[in-house]
Coordinates of C-alpha atoms and ligand atoms in Angstrom, one line a residue:
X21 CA 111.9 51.5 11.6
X22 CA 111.6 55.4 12.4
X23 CA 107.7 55.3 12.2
X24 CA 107.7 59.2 12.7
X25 CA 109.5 59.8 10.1
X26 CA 107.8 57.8 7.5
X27 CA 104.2 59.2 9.3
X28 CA 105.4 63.2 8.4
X29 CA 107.0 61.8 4.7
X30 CA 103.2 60.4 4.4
X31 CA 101.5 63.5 5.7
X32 CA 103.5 65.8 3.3
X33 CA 103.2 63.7 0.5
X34 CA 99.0 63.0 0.7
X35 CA 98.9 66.9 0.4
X36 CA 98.0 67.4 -2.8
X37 CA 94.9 64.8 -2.4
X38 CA 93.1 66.5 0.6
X39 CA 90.7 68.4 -1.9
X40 CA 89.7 65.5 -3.6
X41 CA 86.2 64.0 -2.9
X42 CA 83.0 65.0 -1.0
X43 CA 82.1 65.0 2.9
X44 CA 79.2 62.8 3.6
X45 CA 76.4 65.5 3.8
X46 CA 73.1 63.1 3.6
X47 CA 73.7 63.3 7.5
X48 CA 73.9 67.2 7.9
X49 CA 76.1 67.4 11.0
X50 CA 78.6 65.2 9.5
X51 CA 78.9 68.1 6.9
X52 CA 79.6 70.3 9.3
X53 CA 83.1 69.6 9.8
X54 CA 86.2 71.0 8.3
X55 CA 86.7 68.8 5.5
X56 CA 90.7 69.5 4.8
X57 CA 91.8 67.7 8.1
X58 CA 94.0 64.7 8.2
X59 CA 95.6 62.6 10.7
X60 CA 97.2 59.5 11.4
X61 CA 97.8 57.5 14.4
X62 CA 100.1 54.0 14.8
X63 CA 100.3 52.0 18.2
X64 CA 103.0 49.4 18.7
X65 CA 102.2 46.0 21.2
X66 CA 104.4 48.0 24.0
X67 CA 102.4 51.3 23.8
X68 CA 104.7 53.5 21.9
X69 CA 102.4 55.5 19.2
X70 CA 103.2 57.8 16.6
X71 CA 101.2 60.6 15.3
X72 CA 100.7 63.2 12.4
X73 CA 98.3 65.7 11.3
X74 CA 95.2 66.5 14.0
X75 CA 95.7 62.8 15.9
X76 CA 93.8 64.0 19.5
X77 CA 90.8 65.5 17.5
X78 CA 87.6 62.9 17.8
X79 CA 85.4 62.4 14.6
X80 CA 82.4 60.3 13.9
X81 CA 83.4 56.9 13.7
X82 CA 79.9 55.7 12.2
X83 CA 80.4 52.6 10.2
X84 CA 83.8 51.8 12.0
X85 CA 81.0 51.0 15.4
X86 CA 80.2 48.1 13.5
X87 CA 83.6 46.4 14.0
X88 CA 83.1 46.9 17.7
X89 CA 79.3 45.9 17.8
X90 CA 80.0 42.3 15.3
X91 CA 82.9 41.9 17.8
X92 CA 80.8 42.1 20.9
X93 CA 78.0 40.2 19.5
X94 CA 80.4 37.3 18.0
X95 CA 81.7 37.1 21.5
X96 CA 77.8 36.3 23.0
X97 CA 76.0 34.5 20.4
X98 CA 79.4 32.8 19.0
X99 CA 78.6 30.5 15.5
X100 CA 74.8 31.3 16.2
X101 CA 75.6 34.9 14.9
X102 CA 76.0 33.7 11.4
X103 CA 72.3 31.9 11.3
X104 CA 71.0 35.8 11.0
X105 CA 74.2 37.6 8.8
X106 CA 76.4 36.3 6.5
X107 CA 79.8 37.0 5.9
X108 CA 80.2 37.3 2.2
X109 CA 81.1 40.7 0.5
X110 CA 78.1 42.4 -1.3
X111 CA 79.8 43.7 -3.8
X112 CA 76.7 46.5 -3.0
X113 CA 76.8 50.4 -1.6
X114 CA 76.8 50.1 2.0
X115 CA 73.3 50.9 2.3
X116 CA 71.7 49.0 -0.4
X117 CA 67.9 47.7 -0.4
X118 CA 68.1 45.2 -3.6
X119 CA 69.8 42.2 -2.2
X120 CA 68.2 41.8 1.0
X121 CA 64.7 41.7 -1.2
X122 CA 66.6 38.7 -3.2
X123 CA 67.8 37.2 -0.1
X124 CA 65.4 37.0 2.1
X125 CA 65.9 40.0 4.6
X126 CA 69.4 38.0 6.0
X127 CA 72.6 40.7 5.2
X128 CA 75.1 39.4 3.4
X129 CA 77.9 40.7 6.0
X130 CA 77.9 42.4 9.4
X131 CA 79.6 45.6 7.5
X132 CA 76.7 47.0 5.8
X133 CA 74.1 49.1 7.0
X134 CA 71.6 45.7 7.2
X135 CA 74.0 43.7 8.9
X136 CA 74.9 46.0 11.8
X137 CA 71.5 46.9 12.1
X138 CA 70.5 43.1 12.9
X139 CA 73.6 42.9 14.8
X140 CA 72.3 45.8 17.1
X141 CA 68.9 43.9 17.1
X142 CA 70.6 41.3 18.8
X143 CA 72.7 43.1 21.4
X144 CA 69.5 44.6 22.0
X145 CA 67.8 41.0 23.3
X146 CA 70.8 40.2 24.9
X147 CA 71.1 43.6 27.0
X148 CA 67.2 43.6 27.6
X149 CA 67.1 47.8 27.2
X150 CA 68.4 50.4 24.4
X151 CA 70.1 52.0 27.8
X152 CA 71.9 49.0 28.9
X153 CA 72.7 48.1 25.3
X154 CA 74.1 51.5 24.4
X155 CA 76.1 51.2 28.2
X156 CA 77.7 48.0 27.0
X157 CA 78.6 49.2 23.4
X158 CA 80.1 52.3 24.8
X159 CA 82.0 50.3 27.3
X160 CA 83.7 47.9 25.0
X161 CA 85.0 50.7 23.3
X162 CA 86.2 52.1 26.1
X163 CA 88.2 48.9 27.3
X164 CA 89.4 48.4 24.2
X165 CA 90.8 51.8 23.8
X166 CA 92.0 52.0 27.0
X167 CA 90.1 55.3 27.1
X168 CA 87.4 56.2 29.6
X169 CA 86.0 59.5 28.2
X170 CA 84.8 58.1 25.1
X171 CA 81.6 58.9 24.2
X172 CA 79.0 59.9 21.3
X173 CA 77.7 63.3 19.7
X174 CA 74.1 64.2 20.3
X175 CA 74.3 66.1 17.7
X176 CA 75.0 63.8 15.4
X177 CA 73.1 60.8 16.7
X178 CA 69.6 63.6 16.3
X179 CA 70.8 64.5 12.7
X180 CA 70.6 61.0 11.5
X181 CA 67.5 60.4 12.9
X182 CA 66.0 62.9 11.3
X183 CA 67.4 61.7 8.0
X184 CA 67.6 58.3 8.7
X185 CA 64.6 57.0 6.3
X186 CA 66.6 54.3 4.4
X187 CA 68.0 52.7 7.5
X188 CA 64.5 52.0 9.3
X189 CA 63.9 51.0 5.4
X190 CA 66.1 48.4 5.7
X191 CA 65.6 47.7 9.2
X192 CA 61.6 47.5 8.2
X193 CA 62.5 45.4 4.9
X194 CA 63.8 42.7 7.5
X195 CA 61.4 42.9 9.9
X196 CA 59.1 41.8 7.2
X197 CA 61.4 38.7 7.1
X198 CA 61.5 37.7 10.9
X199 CA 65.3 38.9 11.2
X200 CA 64.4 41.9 13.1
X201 CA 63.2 40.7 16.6
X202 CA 62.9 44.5 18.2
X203 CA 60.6 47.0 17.8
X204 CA 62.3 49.0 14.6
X205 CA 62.5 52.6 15.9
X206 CA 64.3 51.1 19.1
X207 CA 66.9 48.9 16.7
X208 CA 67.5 52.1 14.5
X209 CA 67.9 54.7 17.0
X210 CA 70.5 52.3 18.8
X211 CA 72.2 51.9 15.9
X212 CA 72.4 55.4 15.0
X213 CA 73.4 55.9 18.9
X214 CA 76.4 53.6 18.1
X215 CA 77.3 55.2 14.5
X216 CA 77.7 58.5 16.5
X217 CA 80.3 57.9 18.9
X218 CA 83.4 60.1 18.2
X219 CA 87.2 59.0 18.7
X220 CA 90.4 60.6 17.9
X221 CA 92.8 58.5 15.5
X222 CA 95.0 58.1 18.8
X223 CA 92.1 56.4 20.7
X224 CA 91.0 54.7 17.4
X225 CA 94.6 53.0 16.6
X226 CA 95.0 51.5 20.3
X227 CA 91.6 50.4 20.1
X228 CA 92.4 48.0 17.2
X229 CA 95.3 46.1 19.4
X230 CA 93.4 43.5 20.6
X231 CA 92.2 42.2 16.8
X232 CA 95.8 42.1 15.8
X233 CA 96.7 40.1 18.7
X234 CA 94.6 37.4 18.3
X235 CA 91.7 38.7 20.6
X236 CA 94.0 40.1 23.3
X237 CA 95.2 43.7 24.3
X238 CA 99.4 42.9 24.2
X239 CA 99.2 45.7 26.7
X240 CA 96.6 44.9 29.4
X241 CA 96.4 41.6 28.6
X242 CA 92.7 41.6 29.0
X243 CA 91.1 38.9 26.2
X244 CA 88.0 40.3 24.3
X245 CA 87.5 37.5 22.0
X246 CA 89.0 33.9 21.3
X247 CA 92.1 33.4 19.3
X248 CA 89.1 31.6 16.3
X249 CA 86.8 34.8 16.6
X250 CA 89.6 37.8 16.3
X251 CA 90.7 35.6 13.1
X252 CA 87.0 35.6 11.6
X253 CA 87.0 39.5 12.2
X254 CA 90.0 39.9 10.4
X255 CA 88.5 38.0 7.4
X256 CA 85.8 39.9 7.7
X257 CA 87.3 43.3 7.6
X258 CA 89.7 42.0 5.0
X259 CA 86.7 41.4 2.7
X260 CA 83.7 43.2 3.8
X261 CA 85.6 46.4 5.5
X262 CA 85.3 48.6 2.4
X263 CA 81.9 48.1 1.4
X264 CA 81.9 47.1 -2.9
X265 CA 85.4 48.8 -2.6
X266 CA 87.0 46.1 -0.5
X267 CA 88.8 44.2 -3.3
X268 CA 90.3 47.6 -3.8
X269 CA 91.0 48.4 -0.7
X270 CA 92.7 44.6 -0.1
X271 CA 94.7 45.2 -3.7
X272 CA 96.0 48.8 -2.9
X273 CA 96.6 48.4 1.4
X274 CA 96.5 44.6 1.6
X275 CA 95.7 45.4 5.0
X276 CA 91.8 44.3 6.9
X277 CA 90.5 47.3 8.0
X278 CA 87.1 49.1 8.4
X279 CA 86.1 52.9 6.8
X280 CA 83.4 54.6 8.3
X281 CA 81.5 57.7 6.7
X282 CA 82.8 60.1 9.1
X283 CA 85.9 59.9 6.9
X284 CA 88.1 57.7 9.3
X285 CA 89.5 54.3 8.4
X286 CA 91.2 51.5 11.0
X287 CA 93.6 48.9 10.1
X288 CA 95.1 46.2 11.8
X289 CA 98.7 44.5 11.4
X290 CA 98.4 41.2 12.6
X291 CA 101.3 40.9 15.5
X292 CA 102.6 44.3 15.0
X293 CA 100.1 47.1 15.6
X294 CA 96.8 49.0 15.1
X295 CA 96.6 52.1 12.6
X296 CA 94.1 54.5 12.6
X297 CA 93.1 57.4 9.6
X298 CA 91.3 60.4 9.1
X299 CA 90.0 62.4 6.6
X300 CA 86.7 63.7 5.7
X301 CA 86.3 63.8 2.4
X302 CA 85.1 60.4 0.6
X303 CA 85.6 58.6 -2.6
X304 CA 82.6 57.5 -4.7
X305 CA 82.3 54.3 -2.6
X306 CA 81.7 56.6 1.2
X307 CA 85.5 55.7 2.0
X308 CA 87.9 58.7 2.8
X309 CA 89.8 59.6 -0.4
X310 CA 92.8 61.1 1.8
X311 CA 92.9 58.2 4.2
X312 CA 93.3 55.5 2.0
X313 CA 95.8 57.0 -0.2
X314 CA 97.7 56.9 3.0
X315 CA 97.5 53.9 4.2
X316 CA 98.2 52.8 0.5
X317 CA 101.4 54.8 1.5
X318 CA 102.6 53.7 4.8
X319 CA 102.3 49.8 3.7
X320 CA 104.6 50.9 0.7
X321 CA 106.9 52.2 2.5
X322 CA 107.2 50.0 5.6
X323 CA 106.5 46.5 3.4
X324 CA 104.1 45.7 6.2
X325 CA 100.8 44.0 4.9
X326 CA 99.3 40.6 5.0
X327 CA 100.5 39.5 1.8
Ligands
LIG412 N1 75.5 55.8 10.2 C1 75.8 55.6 8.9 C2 74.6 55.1 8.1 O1 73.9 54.3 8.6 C3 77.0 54.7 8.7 C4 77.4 54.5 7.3 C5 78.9 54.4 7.1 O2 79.7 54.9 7.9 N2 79.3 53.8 6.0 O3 74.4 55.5 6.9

């Protein structure tokens, strides 16, 4: 298949969409940006990539951390990781109060905002310090990127603190409940820490080769997670990754993959390769309007999905 070709067809033909929608600006930094950028990045098993649009510029991946932090946590606490989140889609905005009140302070998935934030309240007790925890968060990224200078935005990370008041809502919401075992400003900020770390589509689309090989980079060879827990990640992306747009996402892409408010998106193809997206500007559901049109696209045109 001449992936370049079909990449440049995709990039010309999602155009006339890059107006559409809104840059997340209830973080102010993220608003900063220039909101008509696109890019998209591919990585095959033997290391060949393709690239279109502004593929070595790094973003904000935000939400997308949380695929590397449930990862990380499902490989220490295993099955036990599902006694404190659940992996059901909400069917809620991804930072939603009302169901954790009904349910008892436990997330219904690691994807939302309450999930990852109890996920990070675990990698916290397991790492002992927010400095060792963010070292190790940063680190997996970096192995499974393959990519050394990765690293988060001050900026950014010190923006959402100061605007962070429905997070530490949520985090305090579940505190209440006993699923919080931190101290809550530490959980937050750690969390926030994590949403802030910035990767280019490049590093973003060989960073996803592990979870479509089972748990293992094809290129390294180094194993992440078992051949069980890459699977449950999959699921899980498949039908949490979009937030109460994942049914769409899964209808249009049919793809598992994970948005993140910085206006990038990662997809896996199980056996084949990792893809990664970027566009700033959102649809009503905080997933980039560009970016999915384009993955909607490139699984059109290449017949590769899941289904
Ligand atoms: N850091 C962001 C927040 O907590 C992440 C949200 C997202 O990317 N959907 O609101």
């Amino acid at each position: 298949m001449d992936y370049q070709k079909i990449l440049d067809e995709i990039a010309a033909e999602i155009e006339p969409t890059i107006g559409k929608g809104k840059v997340a600006d209830y973080i102010p930094a993220l608003a900063e940006v220039d909101p008509d950028q696109f890019a998209m990045s591919i990585t095959l098993f033997d290391g060949r990539s393709f690239h279109t649009g502004v593929s070595d510029r790094r973003f904000s991946i935000q939400s997308i951390s949380k695929l590397f932090t449930f990862t990380q946590a499902l490989g220490i606490y295993s099955r036990g990781l599902y006694e404190r989140v659940g992996v059901e889609p909400s069917g809620n905005p991804f930072n939603s109060l009302v169901q954790l009140e009904y349910e008892s302070g436990k997330p219904r998935n690691p994807f939302i905002n309450a999930g990852a934030i109890v996920i990070t309240d675990m990698l916290l007790s397991h790492y002992g310090s927010a400095e060792n925890c963010y070292r190790e968060i940063e680190a997996f990224v970096r192995d499974t990127s393959d990519d050394w200078s990765v690293s988060f935005d001050p900026v950014v990370w010190e923006s959402e603190q100061e605007h962070g008041h429905r997070n530490t809502a949520l985090a305090n919401l579940m505190k209440s409940f006993g699923n919080i075992r931190g101290d809550v400003e530490e959980v937050v900020r750690s969390y926030f820490k994590h949403c802030s770390i910035e990767m280019s589509t490049r590093e973003l689309s060989r960073s996803m080769l592990f979870l479509a090989n089972h748990g293992t980079d094809p290129i390294t060879q180094r194993q992440f997670v078992t051949t069980a827990q890459a699977k449950r990640v999959n699921a899980v992306m498949l039908t949490c990754g979009h937030y109460d747009a994942s049914g769409e996402f899964a209808f249009h892409v049919g793809l598992p993959g994970k948005s993140g408010v910085g206006g990038g998106i990662v997809a896996v193809v199980p056996k084949v390769m990792g893809i990664a997206v970027y566009s700033p500007r959102l649809n009503s559901w905080g997933n980039s309007y560009s970016g999915t049109k384009a993955l909607e696209l490139f699984t059109t045109k290449t017949g590769l999905s899941i289904f």
